[in-house]
XYZ file of C-alpha atoms in Angstrom:
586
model
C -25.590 70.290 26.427
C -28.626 71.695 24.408
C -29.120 75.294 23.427
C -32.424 77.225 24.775
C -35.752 76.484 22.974
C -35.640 80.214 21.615
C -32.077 79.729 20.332
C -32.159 76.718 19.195
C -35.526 77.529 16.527
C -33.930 81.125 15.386
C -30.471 78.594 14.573
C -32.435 76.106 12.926
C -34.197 78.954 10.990
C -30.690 80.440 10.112
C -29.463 76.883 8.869
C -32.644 76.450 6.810
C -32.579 79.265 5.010
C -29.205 78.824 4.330
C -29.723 75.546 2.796
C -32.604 77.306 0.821
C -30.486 79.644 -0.294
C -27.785 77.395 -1.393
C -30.347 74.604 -3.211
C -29.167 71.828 -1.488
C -32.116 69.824 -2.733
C -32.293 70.876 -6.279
C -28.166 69.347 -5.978
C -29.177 66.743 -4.266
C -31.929 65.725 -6.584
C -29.704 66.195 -9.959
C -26.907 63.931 -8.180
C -29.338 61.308 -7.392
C -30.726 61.185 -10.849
C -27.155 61.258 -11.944
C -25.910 58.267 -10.147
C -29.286 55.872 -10.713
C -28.412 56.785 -14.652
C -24.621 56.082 -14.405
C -23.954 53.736 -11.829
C -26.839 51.986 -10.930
C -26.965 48.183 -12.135
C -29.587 46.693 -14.701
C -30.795 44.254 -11.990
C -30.252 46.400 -9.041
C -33.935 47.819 -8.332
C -32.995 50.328 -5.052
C -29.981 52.438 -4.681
C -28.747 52.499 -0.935
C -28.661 55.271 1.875
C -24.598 54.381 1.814
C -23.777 54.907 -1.943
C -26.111 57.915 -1.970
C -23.559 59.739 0.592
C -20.639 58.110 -1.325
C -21.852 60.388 -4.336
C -22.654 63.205 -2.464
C -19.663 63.209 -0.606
C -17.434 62.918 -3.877
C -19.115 65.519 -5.669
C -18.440 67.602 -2.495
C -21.939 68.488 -2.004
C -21.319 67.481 2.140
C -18.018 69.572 2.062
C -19.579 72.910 0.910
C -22.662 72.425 2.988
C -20.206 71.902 6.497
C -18.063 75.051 4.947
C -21.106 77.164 4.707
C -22.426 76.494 8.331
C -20.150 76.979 10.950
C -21.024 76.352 13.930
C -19.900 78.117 16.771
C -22.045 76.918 20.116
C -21.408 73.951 21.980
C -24.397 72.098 20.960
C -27.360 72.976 18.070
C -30.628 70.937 17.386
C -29.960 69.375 13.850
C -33.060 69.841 11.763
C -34.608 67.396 8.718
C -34.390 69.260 5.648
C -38.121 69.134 4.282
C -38.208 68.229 0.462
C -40.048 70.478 -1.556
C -44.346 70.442 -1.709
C -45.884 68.096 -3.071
C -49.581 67.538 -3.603
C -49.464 65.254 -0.796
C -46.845 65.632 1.305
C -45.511 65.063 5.109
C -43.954 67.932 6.916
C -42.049 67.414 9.397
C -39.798 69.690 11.222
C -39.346 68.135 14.555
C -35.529 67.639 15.790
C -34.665 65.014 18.022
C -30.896 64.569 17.177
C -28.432 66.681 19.419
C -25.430 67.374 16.914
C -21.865 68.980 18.298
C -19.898 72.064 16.737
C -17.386 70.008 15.459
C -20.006 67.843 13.154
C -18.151 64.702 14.412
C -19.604 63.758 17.794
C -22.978 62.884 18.685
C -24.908 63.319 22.020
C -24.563 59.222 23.647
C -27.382 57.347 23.556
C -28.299 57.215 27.047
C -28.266 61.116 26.946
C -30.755 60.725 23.555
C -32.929 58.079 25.557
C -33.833 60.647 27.852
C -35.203 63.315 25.082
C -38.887 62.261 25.512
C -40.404 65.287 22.646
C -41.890 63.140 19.734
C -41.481 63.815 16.178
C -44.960 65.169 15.071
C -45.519 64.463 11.519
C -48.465 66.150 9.235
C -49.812 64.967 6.241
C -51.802 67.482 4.284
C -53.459 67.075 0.694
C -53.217 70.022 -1.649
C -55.601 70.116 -4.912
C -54.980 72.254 -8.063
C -56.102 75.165 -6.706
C -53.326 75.103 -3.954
C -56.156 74.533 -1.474
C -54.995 72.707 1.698
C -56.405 69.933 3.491
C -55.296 68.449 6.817
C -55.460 64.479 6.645
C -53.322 63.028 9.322
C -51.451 64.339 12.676
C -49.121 61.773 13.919
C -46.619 62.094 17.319
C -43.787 59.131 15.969
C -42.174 57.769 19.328
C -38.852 57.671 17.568
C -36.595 56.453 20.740
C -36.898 52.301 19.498
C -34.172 52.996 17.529
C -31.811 53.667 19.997
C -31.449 49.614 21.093
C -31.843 48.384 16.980
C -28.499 46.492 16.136
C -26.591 49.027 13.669
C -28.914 52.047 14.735
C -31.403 51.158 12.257
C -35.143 49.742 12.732
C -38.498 49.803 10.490
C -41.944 50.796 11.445
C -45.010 50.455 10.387
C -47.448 53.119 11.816
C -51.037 53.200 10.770
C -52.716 57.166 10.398
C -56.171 58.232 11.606
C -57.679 61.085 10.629
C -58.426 63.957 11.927
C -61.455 66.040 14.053
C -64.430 63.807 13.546
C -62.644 61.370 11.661
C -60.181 60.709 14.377
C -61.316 57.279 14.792
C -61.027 56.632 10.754
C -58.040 55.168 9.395
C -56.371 56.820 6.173
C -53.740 54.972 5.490
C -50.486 53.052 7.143
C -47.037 54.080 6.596
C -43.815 52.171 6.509
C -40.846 54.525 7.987
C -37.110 53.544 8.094
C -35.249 54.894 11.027
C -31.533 55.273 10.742
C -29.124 56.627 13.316
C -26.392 58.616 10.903
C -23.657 59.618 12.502
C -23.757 55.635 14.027
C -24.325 55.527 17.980
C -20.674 54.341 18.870
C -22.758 52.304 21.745
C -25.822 51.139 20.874
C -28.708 50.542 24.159
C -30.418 46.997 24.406
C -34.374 47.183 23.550
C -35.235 45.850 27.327
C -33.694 49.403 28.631
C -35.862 51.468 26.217
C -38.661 49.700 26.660
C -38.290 49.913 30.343
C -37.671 54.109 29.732
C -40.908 53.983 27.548
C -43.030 52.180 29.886
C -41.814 54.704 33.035
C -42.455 57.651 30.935
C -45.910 56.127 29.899
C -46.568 55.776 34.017
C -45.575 59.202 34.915
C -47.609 60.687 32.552
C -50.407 58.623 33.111
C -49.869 59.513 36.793
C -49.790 63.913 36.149
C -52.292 63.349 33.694
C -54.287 61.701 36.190
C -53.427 64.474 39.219
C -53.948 67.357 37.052
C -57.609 65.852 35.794
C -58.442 65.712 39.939
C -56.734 69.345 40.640
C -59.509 70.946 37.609
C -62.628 69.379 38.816
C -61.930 70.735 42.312
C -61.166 73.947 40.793
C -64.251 74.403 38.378
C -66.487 73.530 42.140
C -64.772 75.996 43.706
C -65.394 78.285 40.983
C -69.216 77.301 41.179
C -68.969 77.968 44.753
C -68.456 81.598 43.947
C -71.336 82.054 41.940
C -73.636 79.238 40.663
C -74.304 81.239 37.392
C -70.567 80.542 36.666
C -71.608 77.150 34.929
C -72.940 79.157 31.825
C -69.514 81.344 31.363
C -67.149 80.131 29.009
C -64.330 78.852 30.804
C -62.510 76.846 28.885
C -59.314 74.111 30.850
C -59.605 71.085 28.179
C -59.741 71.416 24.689
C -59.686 68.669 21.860
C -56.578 69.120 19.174
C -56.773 67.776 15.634
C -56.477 63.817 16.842
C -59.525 64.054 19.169
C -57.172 64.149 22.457
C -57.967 66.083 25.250
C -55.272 68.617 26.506
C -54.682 71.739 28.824
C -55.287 74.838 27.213
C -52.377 76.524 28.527
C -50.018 73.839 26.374
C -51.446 74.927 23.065
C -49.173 78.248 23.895
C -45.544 78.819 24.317
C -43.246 81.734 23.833
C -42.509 81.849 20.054
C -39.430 84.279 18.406
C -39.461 84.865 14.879
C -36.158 85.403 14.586
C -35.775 87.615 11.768
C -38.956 87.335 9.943
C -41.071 88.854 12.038
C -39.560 92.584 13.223
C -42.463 93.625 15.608
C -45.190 92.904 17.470
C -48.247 94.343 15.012
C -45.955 92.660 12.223
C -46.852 89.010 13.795
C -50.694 90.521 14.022
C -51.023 91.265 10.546
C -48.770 87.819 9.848
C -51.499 85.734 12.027
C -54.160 88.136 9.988
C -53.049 86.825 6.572
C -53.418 82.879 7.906
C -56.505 81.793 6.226
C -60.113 81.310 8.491
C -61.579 78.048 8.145
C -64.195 77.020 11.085
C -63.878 73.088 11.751
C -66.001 71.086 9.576
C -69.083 69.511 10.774
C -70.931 66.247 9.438
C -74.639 67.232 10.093
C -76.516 69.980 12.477
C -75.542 70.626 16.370
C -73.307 73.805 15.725
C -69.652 74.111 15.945
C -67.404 71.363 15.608
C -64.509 71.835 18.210
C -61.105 71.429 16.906
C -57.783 73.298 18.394
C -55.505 72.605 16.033
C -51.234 71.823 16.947
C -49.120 74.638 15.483
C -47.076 72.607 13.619
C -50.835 71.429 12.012
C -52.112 75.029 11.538
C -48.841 75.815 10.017
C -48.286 73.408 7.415
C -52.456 73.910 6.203
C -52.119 77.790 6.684
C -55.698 78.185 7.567
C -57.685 77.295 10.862
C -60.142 78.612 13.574
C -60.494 81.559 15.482
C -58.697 79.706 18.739
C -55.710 78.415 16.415
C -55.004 82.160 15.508
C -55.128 83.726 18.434
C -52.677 80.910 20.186
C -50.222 81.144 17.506
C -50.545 85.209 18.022
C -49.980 85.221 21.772
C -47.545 82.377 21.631
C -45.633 85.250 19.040
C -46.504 87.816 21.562
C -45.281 86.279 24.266
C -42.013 85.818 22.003
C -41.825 89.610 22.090
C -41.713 90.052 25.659
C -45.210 90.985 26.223
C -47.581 89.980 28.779
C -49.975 88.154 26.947
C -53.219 85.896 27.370
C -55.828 84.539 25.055
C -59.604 85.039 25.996
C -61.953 83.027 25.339
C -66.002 84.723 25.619
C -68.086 85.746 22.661
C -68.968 88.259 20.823
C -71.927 90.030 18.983
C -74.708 87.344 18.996
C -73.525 84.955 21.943
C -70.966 83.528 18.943
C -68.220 81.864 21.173
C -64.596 83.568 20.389
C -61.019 83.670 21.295
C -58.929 86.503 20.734
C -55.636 87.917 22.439
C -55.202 90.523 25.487
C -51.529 91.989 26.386
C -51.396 94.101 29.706
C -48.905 96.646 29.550
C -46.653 97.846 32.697
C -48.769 101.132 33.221
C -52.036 98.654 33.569
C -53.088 99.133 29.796
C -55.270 96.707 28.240
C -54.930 96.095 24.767
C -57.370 93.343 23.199
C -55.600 91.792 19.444
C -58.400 90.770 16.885
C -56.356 87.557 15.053
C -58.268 87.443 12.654
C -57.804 90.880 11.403
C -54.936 92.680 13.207
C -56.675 94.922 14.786
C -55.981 96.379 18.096
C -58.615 97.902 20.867
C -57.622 100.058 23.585
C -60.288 98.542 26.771
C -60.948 101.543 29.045
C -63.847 99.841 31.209
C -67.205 101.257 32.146
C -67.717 102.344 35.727
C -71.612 100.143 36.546
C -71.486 102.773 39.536
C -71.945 105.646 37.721
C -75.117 107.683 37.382
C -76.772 106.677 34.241
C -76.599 110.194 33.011
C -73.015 109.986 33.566
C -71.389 109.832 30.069
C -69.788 106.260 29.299
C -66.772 105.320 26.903
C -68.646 103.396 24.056
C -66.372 99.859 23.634
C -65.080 100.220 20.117
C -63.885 96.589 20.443
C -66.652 93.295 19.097
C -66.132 91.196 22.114
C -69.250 91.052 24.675
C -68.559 88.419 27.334
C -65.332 86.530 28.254
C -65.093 83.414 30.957
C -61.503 83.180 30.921
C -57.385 83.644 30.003
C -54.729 81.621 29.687
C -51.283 81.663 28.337
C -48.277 78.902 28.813
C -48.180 79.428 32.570
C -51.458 80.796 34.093
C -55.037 80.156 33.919
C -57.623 82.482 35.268
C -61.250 82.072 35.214
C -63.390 85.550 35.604
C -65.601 85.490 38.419
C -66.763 89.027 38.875
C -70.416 89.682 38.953
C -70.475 90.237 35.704
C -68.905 88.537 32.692
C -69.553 91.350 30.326
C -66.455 92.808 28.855
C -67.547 96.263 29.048
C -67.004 96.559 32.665
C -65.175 93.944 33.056
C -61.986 94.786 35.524
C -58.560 93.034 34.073
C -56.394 92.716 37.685
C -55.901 89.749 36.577
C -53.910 89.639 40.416
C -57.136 90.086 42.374
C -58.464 86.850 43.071
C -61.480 88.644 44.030
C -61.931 89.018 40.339
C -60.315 86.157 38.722
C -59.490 82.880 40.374
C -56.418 81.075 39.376
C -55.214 77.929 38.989
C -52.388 76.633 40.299
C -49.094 77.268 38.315
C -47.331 74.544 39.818
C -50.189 72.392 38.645
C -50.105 73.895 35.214
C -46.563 73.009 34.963
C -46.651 69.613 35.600
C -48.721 69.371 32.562
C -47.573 71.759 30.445
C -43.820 73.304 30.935
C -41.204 72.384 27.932
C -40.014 69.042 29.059
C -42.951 67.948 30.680
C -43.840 64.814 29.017
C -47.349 64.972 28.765
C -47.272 68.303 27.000
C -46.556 69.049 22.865
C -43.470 68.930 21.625
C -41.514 72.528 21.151
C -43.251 74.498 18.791
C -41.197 74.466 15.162
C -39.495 77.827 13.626
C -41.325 79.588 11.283
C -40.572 79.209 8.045
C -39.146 82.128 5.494
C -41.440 82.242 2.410
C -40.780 80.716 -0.773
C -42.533 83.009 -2.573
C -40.970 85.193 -5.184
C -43.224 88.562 -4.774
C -42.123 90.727 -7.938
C -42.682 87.153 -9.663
C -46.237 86.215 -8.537
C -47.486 90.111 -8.394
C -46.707 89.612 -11.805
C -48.428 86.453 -12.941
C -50.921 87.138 -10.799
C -51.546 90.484 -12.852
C -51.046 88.776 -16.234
C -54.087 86.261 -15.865
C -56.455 89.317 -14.154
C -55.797 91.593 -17.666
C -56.518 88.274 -20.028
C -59.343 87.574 -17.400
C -60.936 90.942 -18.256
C -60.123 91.244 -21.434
C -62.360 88.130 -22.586
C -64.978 89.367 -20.194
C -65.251 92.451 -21.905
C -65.046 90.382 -25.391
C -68.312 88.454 -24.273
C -70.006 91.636 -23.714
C -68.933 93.227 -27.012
C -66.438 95.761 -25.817
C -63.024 96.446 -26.475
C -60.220 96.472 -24.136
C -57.229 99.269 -23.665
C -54.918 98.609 -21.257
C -53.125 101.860 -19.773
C -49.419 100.579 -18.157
C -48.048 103.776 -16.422
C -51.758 103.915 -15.203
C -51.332 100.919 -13.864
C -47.618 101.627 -12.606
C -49.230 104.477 -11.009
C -51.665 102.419 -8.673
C -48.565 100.968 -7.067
C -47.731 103.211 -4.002
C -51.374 102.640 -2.732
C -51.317 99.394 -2.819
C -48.037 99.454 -0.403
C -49.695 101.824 1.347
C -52.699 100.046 1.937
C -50.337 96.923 3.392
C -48.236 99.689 5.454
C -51.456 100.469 6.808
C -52.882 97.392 7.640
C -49.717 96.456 9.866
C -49.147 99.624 11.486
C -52.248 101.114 11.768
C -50.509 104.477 10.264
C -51.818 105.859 6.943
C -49.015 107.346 4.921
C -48.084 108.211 1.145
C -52.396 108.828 0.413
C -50.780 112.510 -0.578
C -48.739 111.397 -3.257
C -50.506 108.867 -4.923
C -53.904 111.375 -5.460
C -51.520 113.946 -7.244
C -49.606 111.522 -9.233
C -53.089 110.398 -10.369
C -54.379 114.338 -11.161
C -51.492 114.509 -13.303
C -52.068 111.367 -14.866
C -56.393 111.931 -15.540
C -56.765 114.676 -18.408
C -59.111 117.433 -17.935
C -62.595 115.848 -18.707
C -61.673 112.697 -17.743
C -63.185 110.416 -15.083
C -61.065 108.063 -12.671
C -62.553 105.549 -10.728
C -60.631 102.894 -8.586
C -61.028 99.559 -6.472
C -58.878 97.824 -4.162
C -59.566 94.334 -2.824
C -57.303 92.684 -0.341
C -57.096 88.535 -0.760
C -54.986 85.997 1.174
C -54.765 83.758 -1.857
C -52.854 83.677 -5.181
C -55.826 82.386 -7.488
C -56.429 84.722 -9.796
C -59.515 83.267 -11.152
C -61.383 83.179 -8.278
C -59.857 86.553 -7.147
C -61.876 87.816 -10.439
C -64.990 86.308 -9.578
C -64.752 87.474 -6.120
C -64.309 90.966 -7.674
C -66.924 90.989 -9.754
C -69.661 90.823 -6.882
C -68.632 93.908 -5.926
C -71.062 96.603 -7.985
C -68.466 99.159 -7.875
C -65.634 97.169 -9.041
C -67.984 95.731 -11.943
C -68.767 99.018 -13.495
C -65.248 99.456 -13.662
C -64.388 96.332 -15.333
C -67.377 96.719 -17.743
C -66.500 100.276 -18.403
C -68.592 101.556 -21.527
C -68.064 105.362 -22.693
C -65.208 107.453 -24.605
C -61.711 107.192 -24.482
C -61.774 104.410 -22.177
C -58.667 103.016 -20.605
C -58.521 100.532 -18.062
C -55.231 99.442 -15.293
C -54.937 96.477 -13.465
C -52.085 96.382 -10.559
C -51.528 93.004 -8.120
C -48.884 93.418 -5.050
C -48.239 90.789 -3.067
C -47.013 91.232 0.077
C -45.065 87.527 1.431
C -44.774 86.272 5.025
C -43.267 83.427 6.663
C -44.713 80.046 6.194
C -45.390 81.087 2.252
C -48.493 83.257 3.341
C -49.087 86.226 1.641
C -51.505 89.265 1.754
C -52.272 89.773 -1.800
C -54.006 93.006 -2.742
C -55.265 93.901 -6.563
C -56.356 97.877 -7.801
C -58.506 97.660 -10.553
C -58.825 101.194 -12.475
C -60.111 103.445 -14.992
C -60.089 106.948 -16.703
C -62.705 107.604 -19.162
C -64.033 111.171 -20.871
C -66.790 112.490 -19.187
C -69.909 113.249 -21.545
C -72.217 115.485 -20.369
């Protein structure tokens, strides 16, 4: 009936960029305006659901979108197109309607009663700056409507907040739910109810059998060793509404479809995702908070754990064997990060916070101490345990130090498991105490050539009337600048593939371009942010870039160049070259 998890995102992907693409909304939008103007009564205050597709339909706004998606499976997840962002704004990208080829026929409603995933809905702030904030995380049971007379019902659902204002309420919301194509039988409200209240009892019940199943496990793992209890080993961890779930159902396989081409692509992808630690009201360290992916998504900035799950979930997408670990590194700071094991037994750790990859060749504690050792190149000191969707291994060799630490992650000598079967129950797609299916990334709405450019317009005017407060002049240089451009890509090529390329060319284009007895000097800063004003007053912290900026001699001429590099999601690596050529005077 349904499509595969994997196919069904990359569709829904397809379908929303081609909706993008063909500005349904901006059509939409003028239409709606159009009619309220034209058509709408004095005394009529609302315009209804039912004239709205009257209009659209006669302008032929349905007919072009149906002739521009055709659909050739037997069944497709239908997706709600999100509106554009606001300054506050809910995002929601959960499907729960099953829609067939021939855009006619619905899935029947006992076959929809039986779809138990939730539509998660996130409400997020943004301020002037374009600063994100994450204010509520709501799962909307959505099945009630199902036995409403007509297929439509009302709700009123109040929001709570989030991390350590979980327990705080921010606001209620009133949501209309409306069945559209109609149910052609409609279920009474005693048979839902009666689904709802099973479903609540299973849960409760696996919930309740899983919870048993981990505290024999963690005994048995204290058996082995009693200085286990100090090792990070992580089975429960609290998500952005302050509920406790299985590690392992924060991950799932995750394909990019076409927005992501490789494996060190998603790293540096991940990379750009800003870093912001959970905040904490008062002292007593960190504040634990794994956030939902949908929830880390639509804020584009969280923790070190929300990285590396949304990296290994992408990983895993790719066909790789991959875990997160959770340990610490330099200083005892706790840490999560991402391992893949390849089919010749190589260990590969993934920093998600930077891209970077570390090749772990482990030291032999058997060796003579004279006996040279390979120094770890990687930051990561300890680790307690990995997970991914279907496994969970705690470490229990002697040891929990990383440097010698053995990754046969089948000898149960040196890692216990848990029980798939039990992990499962909990946390396969399906399951109904686990999240719902992870959402499809997003393809940027940011216009690169556009923003490099703004972004490169307010950085000269920036300068310029810093240089005007200190009493200097300003020259601006534009093939100079032009000139600063293949480094820049460079830089980004590097980043993602760990190669260096095209250094060659951009030195002699810059010889050429510097006159005998002149002095170049050059900065480049990498940001994950478009504000240009605090990109400037991050850059002038920097001595080196500074002196360049406040350039004082002869024959000065200064260059500015900002590329932005997008990503799915609307992040973006953003990196800016200031320059300058002067004459030298002895």
């Amino acid at each position: 009936m349904s499509l595969p998890p994997e196919k069904a995102s990359e569709l829904k992907q397809l379908i929303h960029q081609q909706l993008s693409k063909m500005d349904v909304h901006g059509r939409i939008r003028e239409i709606l305006a159009e009619t309220i103007r034209e058509e709408l009564a004095p005394d009529q205050q609302q315009l209804s659901t039912e004239d709205l597709i009257k209009a659209l339909r006669r302008r032929g706004i349905i007919d072009d979108v149906m002739k521009e998606l055709n659909f050739v499976t037997d069944s497709v997840d239908q997706e709600l197109p999100s509106s554009p962002k606001q300054p506050v704004c809910f995002t929601d990208r959960q499907s729960t309607l099953l829609k067939k080829s021939d855009g006619t026929r619905m899935a029947d409603s006992t076959t929809m009663l039986s779809i138990s995933d939730p539509v998660h809905m996130v409400l997020i702030k943004t301020d002037i700056f374009g600063e994100t904030t994450l204010v509520a995380s709501y799962f909307l049971e959505w099945r009630s409507v199902l036995g409403s007379e007509n297929g439509i019902t009302s709700l009123t659902v109040e929001l709570m907040g989030v991390g350590t204002e979980s327990k705080v309420s921010v606001g209620i919301l009133n949501i209309k739910l409306e069945m559209y194509p109609p149910l052609n039988q409609t279920l009474s409200q005693e048979v839902v109810n009666t689904q709802l209240a099973l479903e609540r009892q299973k849960t409760a019940e696996k919930e309740r059998l899983f919870l048993v199943y981990a505290k024999q496990w963690w005994r048995e793992y204290l058996q082995i060793r009693p200085s286990h209890n100090s090792r990070l080993v992580k089975i429960f961890a609290q998500d952005e509404n302050g509920v406790n779930r299985p590690v392992c159902s924060y991950i799932k396989p995750l394909r990019a479809g076409r927005l992501l081409d490789t494996p060190r692509q998603a790293a540096r992808f991940v990379n750009v995702l800003g870093y912001e630690r959970a905040p904490v009201i008062g002292g007593g360290g960190k504040q634990e908070q794994w956030c939902t992916l949908l929830a880390f998504l639509c804020r584009n900035k969280g923790d070190c754990e929300d990285h590396a799950n949304l990296l290994c979930s992408l990983l895993l997408g790719y066909g790789l064997e991959a875990f997160v670990c959770v340990g610490t590194k330099a200083k005892g700071v706790p840490h999560a990060w991402v391992m893949t094991c390849g089919t010749d037994g190589t260990i590969t750790f993934w920093e998600s916070l930077t891209g970077h990859r570390y090749i772990h060749k482990p030291a032999n504690p058997d060796e003579s101490p004279v006996a040279e050792q390979p120094k770890p190149l990687h930051p990561y000191r300890t680790i307690g345990c990995v997970f991914n969707h279907q496994m969970f291994l705690g470490n229990c060799q002697p040891s929990d130090s990383v440097e010698i630490c053995v990754f046969d992650l089948n000898d149960e000598s040196k890692w216990k498991p848990m029980s798939e079967e039990a992990i499962k129950s909990v946390c396969a797609p399906g399951a109904t105490t686990s999240l719902p299916p992870f959402p499809p990334l997003c393809a940027s709405t940011i216009d690169a050539s556009v923003t490099s450019n703004e972004i490169e317009m307010q950085l000269r005017l920036l300068v310029s009337e810093h240089r005007k407060d200190l009493g200097l002049t300003t020259v601006w240089e534009d093939q100079l600048s032009y000139l600063l451009s293949p480094a820049l890509a460079s830089y980004e090529f590097e980043r993602t593939t760990s190669i260096s390329a095209g250094n060659e060319e951009f030195q002699d284009a810059i010889r050429r371009a510097v006159p005998d007895g002149h002095t170049f000097k050059g900065f480049p800063i990498h940001f994950v942010y478009r504000n240009a004003r605090r990109a400037f007053a991050t850059c002038l912290r920097s001595p080196f870039c500074e002196e360049i900026i406040c350039c004082r001699g002869d024959q000065v001429r200064l260059a500015v160049r900002v590329r932005v590099f997008t990503y799915p999601e609307s992040a973006c690596a953003v990196w800016i070259m200031f320059a300058c050529k002067y004459r030298s005077v002895l």
